[in-house]
Tab-separated table of C-alpha atoms and ligand atoms in Angstrom:
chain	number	residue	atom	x	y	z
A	1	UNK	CA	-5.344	-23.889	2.570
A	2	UNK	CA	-5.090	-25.903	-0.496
A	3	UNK	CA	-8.947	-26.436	-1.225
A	4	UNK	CA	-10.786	-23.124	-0.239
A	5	UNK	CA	-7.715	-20.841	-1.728
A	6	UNK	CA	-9.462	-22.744	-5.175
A	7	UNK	CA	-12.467	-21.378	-4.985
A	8	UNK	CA	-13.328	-17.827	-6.171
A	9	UNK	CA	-11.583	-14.640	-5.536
A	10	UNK	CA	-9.463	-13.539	-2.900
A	11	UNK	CA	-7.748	-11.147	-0.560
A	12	UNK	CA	-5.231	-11.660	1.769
A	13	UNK	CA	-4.122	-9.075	4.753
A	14	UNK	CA	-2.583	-9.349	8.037
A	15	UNK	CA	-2.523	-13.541	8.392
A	16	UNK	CA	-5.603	-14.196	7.159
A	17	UNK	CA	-7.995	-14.448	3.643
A	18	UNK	CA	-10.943	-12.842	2.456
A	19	UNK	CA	-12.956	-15.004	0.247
A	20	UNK	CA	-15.229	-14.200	-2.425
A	21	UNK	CA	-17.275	-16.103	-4.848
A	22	UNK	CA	-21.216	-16.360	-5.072
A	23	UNK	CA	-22.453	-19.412	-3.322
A	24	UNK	CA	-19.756	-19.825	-0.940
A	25	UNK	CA	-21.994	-20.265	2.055
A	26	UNK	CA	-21.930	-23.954	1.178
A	27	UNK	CA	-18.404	-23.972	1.572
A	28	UNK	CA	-18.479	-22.203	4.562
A	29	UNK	CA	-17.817	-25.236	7.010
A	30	UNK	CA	-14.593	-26.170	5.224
A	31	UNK	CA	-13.252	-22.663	5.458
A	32	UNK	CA	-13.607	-22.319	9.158
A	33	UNK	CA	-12.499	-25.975	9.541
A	34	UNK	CA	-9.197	-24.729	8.146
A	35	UNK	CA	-8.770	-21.364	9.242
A	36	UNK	CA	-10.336	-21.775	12.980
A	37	UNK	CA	-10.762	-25.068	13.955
A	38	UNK	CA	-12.729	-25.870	17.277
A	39	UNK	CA	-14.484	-27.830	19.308
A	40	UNK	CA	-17.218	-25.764	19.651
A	41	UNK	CA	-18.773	-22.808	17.028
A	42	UNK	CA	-20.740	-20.155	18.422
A	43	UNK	CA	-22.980	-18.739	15.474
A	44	UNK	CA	-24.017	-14.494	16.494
A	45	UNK	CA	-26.831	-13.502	13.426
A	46	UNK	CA	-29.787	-11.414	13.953
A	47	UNK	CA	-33.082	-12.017	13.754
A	48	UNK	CA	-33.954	-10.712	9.935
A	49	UNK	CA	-30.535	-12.339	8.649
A	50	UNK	CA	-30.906	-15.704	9.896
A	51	UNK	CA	-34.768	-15.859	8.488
A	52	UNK	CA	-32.943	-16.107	5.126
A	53	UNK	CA	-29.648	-17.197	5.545
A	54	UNK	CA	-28.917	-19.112	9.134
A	55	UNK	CA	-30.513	-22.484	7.722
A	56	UNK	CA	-27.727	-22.445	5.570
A	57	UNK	CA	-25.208	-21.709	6.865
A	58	UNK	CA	-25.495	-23.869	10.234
A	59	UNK	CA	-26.119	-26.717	8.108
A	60	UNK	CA	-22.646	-25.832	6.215
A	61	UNK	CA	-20.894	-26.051	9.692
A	62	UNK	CA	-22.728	-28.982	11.001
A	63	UNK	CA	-21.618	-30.782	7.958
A	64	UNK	CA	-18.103	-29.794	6.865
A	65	UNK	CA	-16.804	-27.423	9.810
A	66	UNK	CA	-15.889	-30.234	12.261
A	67	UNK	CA	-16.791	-29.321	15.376
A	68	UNK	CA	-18.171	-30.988	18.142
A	69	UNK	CA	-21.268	-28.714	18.420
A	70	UNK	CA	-22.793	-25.903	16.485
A	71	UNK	CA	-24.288	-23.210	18.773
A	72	UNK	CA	-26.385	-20.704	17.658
A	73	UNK	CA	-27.567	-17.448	19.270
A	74	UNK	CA	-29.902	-14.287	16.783
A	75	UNK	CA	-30.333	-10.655	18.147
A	76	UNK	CA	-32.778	-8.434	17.566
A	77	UNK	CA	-31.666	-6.563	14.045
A	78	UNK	CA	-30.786	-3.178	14.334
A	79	UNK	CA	-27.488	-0.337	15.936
A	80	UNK	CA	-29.596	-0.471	19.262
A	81	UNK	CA	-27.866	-3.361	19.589
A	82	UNK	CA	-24.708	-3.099	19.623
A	83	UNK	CA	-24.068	-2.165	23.249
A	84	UNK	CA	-21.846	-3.475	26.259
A	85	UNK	CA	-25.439	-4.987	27.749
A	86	UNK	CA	-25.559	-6.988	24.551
A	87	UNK	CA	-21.966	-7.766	24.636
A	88	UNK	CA	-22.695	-9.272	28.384
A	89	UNK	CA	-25.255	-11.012	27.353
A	90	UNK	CA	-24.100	-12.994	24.499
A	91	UNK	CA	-20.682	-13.502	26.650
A	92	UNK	CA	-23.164	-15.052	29.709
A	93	UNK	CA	-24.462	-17.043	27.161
A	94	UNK	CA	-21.180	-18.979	25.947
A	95	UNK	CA	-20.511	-18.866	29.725
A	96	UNK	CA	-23.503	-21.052	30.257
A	97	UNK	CA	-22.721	-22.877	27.006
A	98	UNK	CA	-20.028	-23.646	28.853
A	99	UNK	CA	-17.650	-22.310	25.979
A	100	UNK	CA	-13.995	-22.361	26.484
A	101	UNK	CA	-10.879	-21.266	24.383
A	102	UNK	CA	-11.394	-23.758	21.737
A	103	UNK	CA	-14.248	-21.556	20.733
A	104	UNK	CA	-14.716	-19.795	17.208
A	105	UNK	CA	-17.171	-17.472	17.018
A	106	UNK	CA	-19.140	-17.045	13.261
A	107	UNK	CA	-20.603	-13.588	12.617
A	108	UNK	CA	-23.338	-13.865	10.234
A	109	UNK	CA	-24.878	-10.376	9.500
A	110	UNK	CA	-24.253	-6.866	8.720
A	111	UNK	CA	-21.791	-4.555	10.212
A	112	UNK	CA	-23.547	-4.634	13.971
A	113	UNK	CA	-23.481	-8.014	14.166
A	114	UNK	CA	-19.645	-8.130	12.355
A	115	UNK	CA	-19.000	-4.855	15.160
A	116	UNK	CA	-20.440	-6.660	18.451
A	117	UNK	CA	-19.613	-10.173	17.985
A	118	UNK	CA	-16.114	-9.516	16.843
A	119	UNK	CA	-16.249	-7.869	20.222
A	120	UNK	CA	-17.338	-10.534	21.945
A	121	UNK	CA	-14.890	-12.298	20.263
A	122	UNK	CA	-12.405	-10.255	21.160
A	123	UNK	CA	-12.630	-10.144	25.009
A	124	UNK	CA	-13.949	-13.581	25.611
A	125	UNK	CA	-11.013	-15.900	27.277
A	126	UNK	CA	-8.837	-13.030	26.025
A	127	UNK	CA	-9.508	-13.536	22.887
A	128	UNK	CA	-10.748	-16.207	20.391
A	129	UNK	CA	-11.344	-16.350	16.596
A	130	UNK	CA	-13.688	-15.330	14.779
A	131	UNK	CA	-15.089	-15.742	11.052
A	132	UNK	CA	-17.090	-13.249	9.449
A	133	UNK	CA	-19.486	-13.260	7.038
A	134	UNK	CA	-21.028	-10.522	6.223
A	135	UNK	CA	-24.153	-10.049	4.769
A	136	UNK	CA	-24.270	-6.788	3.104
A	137	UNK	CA	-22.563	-4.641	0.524
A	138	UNK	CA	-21.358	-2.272	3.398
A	139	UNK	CA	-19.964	-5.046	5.818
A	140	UNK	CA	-18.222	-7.199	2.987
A	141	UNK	CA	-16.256	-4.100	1.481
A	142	UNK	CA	-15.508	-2.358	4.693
A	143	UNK	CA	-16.992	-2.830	8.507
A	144	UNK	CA	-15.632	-7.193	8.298
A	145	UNK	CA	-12.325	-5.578	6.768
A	146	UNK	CA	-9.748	-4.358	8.890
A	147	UNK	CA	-10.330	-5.941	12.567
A	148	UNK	CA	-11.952	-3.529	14.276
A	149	UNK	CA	-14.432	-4.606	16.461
A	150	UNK	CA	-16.867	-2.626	19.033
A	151	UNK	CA	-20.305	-1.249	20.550
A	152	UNK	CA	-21.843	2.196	21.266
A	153	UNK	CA	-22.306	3.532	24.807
A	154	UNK	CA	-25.082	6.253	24.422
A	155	UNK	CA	-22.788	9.307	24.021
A	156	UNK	CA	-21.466	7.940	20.810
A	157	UNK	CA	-20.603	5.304	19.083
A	158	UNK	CA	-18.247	2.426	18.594
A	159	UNK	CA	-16.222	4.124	21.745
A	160	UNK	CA	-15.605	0.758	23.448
A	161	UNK	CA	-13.963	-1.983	21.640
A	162	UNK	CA	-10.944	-3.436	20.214
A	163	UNK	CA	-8.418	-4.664	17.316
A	164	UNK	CA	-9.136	-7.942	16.473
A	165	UNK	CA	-8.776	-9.586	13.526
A	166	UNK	CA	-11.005	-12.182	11.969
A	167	UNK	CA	-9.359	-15.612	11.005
A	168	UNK	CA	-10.891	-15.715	7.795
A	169	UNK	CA	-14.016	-13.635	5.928
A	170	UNK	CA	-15.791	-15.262	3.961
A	171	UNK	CA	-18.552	-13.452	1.198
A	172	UNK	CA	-21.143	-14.996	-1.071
A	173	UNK	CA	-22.544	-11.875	-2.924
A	174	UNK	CA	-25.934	-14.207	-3.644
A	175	UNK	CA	-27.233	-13.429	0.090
A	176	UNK	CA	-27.620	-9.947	-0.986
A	177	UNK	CA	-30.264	-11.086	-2.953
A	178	UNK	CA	-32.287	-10.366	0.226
A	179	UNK	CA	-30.669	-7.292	1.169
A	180	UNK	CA	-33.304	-4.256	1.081
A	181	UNK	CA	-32.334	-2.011	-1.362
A	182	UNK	CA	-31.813	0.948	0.862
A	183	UNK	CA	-28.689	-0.947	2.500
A	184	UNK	CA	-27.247	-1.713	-1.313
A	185	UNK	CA	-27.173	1.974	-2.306
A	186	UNK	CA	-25.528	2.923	1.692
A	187	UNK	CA	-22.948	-0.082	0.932
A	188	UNK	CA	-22.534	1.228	-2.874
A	189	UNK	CA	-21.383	4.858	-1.075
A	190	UNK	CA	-18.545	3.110	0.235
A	191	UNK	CA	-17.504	1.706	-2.610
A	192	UNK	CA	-18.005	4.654	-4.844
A	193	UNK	CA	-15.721	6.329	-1.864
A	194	UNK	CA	-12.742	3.417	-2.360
A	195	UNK	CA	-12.667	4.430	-5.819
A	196	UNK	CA	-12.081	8.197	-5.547
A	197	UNK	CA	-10.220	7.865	-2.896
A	198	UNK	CA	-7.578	5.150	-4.602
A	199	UNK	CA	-8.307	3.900	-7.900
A	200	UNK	CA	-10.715	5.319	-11.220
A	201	UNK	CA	-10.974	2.425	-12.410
A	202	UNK	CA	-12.881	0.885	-9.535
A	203	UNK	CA	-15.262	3.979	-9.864
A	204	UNK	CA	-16.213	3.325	-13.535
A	205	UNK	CA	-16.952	-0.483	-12.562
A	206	UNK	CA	-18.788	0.375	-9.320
A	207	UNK	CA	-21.139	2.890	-11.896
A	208	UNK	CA	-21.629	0.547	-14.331
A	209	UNK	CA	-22.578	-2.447	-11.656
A	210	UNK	CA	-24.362	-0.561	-8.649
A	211	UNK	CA	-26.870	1.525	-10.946
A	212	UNK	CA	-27.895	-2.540	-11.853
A	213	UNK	CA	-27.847	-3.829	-8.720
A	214	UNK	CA	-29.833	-1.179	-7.269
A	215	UNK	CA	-32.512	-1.780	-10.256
A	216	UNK	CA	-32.492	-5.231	-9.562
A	217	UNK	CA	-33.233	-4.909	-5.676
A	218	UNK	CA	-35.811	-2.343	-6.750
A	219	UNK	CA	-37.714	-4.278	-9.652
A	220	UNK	CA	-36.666	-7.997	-9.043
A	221	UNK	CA	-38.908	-8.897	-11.561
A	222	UNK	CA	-37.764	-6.766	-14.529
A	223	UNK	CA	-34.278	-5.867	-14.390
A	224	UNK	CA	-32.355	-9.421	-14.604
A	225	UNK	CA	-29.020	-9.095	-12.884
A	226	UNK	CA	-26.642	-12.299	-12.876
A	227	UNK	CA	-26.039	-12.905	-9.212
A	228	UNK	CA	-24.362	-15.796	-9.987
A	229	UNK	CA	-22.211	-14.731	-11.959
A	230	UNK	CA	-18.533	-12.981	-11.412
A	231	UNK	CA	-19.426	-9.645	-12.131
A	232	UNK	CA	-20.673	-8.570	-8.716
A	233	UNK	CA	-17.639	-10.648	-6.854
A	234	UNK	CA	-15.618	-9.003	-8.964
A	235	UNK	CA	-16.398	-5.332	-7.950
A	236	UNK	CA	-16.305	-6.305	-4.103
A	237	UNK	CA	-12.949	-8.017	-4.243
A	238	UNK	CA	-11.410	-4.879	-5.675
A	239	UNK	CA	-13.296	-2.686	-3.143
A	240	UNK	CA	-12.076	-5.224	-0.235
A	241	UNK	CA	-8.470	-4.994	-1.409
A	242	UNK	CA	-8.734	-1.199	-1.825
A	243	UNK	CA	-9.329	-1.063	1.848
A	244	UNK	CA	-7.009	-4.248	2.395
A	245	UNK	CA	-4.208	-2.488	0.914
A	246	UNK	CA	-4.781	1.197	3.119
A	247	UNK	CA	-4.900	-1.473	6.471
A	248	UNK	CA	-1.855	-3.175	5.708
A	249	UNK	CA	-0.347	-0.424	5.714
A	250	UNK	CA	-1.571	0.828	8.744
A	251	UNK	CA	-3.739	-1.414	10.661
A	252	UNK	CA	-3.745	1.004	14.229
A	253	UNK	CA	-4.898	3.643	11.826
A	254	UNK	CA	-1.683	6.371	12.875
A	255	UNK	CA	-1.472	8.167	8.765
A	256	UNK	CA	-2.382	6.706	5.577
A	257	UNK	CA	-6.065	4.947	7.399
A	258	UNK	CA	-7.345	8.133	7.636
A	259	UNK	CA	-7.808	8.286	4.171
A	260	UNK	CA	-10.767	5.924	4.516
A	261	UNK	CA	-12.067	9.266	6.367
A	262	UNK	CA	-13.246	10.775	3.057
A	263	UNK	CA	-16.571	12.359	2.960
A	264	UNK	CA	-17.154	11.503	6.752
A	265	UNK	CA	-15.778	14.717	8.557
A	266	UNK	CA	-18.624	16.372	6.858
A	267	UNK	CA	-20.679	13.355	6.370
A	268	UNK	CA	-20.822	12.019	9.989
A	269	UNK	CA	-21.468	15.608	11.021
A	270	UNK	CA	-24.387	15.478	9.055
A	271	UNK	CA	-25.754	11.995	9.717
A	272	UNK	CA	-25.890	13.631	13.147
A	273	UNK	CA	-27.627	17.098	12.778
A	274	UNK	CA	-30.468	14.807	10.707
A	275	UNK	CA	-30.820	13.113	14.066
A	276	UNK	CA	-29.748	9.482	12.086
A	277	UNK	CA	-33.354	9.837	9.999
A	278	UNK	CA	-30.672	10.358	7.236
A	279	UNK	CA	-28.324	6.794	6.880
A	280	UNK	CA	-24.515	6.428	7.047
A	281	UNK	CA	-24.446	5.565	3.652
A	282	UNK	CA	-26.656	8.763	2.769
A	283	UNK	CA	-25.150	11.574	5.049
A	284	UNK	CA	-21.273	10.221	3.478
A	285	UNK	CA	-22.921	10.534	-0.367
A	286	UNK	CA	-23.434	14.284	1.016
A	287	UNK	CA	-20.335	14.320	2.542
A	288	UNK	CA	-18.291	12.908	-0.381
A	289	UNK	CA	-20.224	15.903	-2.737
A	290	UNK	CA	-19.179	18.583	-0.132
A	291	UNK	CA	-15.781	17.630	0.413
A	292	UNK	CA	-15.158	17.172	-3.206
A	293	UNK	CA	-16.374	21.039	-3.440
A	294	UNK	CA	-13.855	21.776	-0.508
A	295	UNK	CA	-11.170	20.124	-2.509
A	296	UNK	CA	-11.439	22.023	-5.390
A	297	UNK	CA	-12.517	25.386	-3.456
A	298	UNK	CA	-9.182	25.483	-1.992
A	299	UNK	CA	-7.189	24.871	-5.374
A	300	UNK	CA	-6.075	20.993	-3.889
A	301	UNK	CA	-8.239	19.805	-7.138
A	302	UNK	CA	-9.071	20.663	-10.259
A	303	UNK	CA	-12.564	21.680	-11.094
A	304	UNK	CA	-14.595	18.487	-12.385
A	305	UNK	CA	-13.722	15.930	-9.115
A	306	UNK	CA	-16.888	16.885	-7.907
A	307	UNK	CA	-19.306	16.582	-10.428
A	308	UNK	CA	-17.730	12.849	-11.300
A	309	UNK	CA	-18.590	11.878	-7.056
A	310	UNK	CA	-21.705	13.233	-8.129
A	311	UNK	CA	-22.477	11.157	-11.118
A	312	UNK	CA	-21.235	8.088	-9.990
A	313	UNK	CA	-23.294	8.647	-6.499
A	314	UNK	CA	-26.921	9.592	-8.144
A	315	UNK	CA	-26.632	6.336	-10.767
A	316	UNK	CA	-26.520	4.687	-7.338
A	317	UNK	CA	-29.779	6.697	-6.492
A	318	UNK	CA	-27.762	8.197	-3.674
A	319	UNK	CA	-28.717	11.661	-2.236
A	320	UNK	CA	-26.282	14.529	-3.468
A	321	UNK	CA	-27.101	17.888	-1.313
A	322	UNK	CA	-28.309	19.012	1.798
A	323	UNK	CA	-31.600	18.548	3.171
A	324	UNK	CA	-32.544	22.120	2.571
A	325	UNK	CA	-33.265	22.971	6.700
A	326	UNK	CA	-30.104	21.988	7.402
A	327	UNK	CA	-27.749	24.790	8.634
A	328	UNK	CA	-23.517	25.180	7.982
A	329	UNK	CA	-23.546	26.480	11.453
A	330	UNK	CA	-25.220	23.179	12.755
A	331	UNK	CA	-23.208	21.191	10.859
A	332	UNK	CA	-19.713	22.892	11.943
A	333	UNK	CA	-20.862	22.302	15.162
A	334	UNK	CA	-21.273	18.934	15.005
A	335	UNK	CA	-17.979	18.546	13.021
A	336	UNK	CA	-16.428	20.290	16.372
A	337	UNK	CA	-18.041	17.759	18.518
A	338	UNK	CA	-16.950	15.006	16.881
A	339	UNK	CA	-13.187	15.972	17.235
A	340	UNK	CA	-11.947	15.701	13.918
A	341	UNK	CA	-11.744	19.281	14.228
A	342	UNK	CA	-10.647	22.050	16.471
A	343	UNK	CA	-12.347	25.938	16.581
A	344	UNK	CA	-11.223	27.999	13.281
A	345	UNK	CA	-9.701	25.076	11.817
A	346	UNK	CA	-10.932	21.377	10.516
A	347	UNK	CA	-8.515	18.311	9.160
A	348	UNK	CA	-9.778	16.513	6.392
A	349	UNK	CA	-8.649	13.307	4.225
A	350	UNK	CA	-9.240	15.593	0.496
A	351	UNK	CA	-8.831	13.672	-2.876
A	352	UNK	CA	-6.729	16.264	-5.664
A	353	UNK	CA	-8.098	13.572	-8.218
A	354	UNK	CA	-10.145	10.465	-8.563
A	355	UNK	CA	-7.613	7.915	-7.151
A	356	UNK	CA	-5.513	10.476	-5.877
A	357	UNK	CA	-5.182	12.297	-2.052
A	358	UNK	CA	-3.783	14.716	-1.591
A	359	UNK	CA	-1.184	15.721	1.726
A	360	UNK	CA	1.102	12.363	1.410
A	361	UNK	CA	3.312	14.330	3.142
A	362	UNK	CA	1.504	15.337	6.329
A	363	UNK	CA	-0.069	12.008	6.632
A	364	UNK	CA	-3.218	12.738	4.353
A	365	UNK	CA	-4.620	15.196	6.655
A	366	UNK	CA	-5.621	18.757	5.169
A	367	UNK	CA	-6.451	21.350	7.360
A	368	UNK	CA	-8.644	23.707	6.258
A	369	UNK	CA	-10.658	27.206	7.652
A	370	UNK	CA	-14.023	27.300	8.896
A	371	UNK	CA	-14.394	29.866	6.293
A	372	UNK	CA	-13.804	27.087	3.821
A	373	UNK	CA	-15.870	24.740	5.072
A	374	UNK	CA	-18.550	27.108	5.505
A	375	UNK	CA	-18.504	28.593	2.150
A	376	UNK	CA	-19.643	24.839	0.820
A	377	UNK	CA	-22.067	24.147	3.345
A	378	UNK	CA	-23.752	27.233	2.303
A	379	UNK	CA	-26.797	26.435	-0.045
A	380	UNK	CA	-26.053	28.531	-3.119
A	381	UNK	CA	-28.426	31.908	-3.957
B	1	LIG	N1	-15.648	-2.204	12.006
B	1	LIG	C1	-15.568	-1.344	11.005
B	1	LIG	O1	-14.481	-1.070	10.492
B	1	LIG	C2	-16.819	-0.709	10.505
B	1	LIG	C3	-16.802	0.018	9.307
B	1	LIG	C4	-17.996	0.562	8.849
B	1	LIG	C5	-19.174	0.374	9.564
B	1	LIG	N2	-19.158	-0.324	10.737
B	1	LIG	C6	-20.383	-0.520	11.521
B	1	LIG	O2	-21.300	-1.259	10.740
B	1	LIG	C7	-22.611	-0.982	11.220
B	1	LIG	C8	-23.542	-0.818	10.044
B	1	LIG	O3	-23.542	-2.021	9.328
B	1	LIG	P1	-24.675	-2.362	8.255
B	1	LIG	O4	-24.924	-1.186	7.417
B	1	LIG	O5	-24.290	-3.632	7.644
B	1	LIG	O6	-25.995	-2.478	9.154
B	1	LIG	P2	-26.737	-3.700	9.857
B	1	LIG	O7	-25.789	-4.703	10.360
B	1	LIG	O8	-27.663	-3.085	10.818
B	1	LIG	O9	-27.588	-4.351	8.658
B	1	LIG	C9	-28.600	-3.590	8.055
B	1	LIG	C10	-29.950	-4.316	8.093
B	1	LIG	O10	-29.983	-5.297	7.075
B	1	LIG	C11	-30.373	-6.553	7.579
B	1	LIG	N3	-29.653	-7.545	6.769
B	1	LIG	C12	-28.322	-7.769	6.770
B	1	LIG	N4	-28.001	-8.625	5.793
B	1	LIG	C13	-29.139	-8.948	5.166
B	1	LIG	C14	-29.446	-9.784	4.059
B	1	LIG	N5	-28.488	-10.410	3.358
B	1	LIG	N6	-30.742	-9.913	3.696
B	1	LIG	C15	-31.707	-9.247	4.365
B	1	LIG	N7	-31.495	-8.420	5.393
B	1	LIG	C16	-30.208	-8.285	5.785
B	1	LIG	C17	-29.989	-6.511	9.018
B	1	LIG	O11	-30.772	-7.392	9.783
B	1	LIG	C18	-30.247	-5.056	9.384
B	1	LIG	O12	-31.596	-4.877	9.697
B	1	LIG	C19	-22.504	0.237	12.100
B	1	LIG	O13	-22.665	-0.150	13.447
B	1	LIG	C20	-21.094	0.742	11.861
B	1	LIG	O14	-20.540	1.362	12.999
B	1	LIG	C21	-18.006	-0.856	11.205
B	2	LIG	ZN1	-18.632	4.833	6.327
């Protein structure tokens, strides 16, 4: 432990550590040396992550992560992958590799990569470890935190995988250097999201940063923002152990988890009903605006909550309403399908303040009448 636990910032939840600091790819190696050691590493990336980043990070293995062999395997980018065929296919290929339980498995890439090699990881041999490294803002502050690991069958997604945690995560906020800007703002909603939903303080520092990281992304040439520096580890350490601290917890996700749920009972709902032209990221900035509106509509907040999600979300350049053709019926109907609600009546994870949720008591879940729900959905005049 002694040398990586030196280097940057960290996190530590259920057995293992979450490491942040910019430029830790080269250290890479040494961390999986020590935390999952092996005679063989299986590298999963895909195709637009490793033209930037795979160089690197192989050669980090190859010469500190002391293994017999590296192996190295890149999917196509994109959620199309993420499916039991892909699962097989990557698992034929460590077969062939000839891959046995002294196997750790490196997931370099987003959150489908993170998702379907952590599955892989998961179920091959029963089970062998696996080090992520995620590659942007949305996987390092929330899909590589947690240990849960899956793919989509096409009725819906993530409904086949598992709990597994990683042995170690490991983030070097440089690589999003590369990241297109329309995947910074969808992994700044999350973090905008940890900080109503558990701490103000994190929401002040995620609108001063993200409004310059999103500039930067935008106008690389213009607007100077220090990479290097400890500003942007900063922000993602406190939005990893905002999450870290809601899965310790509860890691099987039975009360206080659900909390994570804000502004994606209405959110999800919508990223549906746009048929997915409108992003995760986007359809929970709605979601987050809406529910805030609930929140207050039903006297669980005072008036203001949602005008602050609202400020903090456009500085990010994230949308804020509807899509104007999109109907509360639609949208209700989709919240029914996706079964965080039942006819008349909806359950929702409801902040009475930023940092604050409300329902401790009934495990964080506010239940609330279609009436309600409706009422917000409905475009005003
Ligand atoms: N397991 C969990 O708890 C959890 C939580 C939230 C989301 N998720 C899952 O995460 C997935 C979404 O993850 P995502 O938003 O990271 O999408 P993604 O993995 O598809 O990455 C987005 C795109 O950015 C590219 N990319 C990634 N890093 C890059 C970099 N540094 N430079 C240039 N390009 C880069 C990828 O190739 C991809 O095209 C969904 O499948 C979702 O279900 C899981
Ligand atoms: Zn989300």
């Amino acid at each position: 432990m002694a040398r990586s636990a030196a280097i940057g910032r960290h996190v530590d939840l259920l057995g293992y550590r979450v490491h942040v600091a910019p430029w830790l790819l080269d250290e890479l190696g040494r961390i999986v040396r020590e935390a999952a050691p092996a005679h063989t590493i299986a590298v999963i990336t895909d195709d637009d992550v490793a033209q930037y980043h795979a160089a690197h990070v192989v050669g980090s293995l190859r010469h500190f992560g002391g293994a017999h062999r590296i192996i190295y395997r890149a999917v196509p980018p994109g959620e199309r992958q993420k499916t039991r065929e892909q699962w097989a296919a990557l698992t034929d290929w460590l077969i062939d590799e000839h891959c046995g339980r002294d196997t750790t498995i490196v997931a370099l890439g987003g959150g489908v990569v993170g998702d379907l090699a952590g599955f892989v990881a998961a179920t091959f041999m029963r089970g062998v470890p696996f080090v992520q490294v995620p590659t942007t803002l949305l996987a390092m502050v929330d899909a590589s935190v947690g240990g849960k690991v899956a793919v989509d069958t096409p009725v819906g997604k993530n409904l086949v995988g598992a709990f597994h945690q990683p042995a170690a995560v490991v983030i070097d906020p440089t690589v999003l250097q590369t990241l297109p800007v329309e995947h910074v703002r969808a992994g700044l909603a999350e973090v905008i999201k940890h900080g109503v939903i558990r701490d103000a303080g994190h929401l002040e520092r995620a609108r001063d940063v993200g409004p310059r990281l999103v500039a930067a992304r935008l106008e690389p040439s213009q607007a100077a923002f220090d990479w290097h520096g400890d500003e942007l580890s900063a922000l993602i350490t406190e939005s990893v152990e905002i999450k870290a601290a809601v899965v310790r917890e509860d890691e099987r996700e039975r009360g206080l988890r659900g909390i994570l749920n804000f502004g994606h009972t209405i959110g999800h709902a919508v990223e549906i009903v746009s048929g997915f032209a409108l992003r995760h990221g986007e359809a929970i900035a709605i979601g987050m605006v809406l529910e805030g509106a609930l929140a207050e509509r039903i006297g669980i907040a005072d008036a203001g909550l949602r005008q602050e999600i609202i400020d903090a979300l456009e500085g990010a350049g994230l949308p804020v309403t509807l899509p104007g053709a999109m109907s509360a019926e639609s949208i209700l109907t989709a919240m029914r399908t996706d079964k965080k609600s039942r006819e008349g009546r909806a359950y929702f994870a409801l902040p009475s303040a930023v940092g604050v949720m409300a329902g401790a008591e009934t495990g964080f879940g506010v239940t609330v009448d279609d009436a309600d729900v409706r009422a917000v959905l409905q475009p005003p005049g």
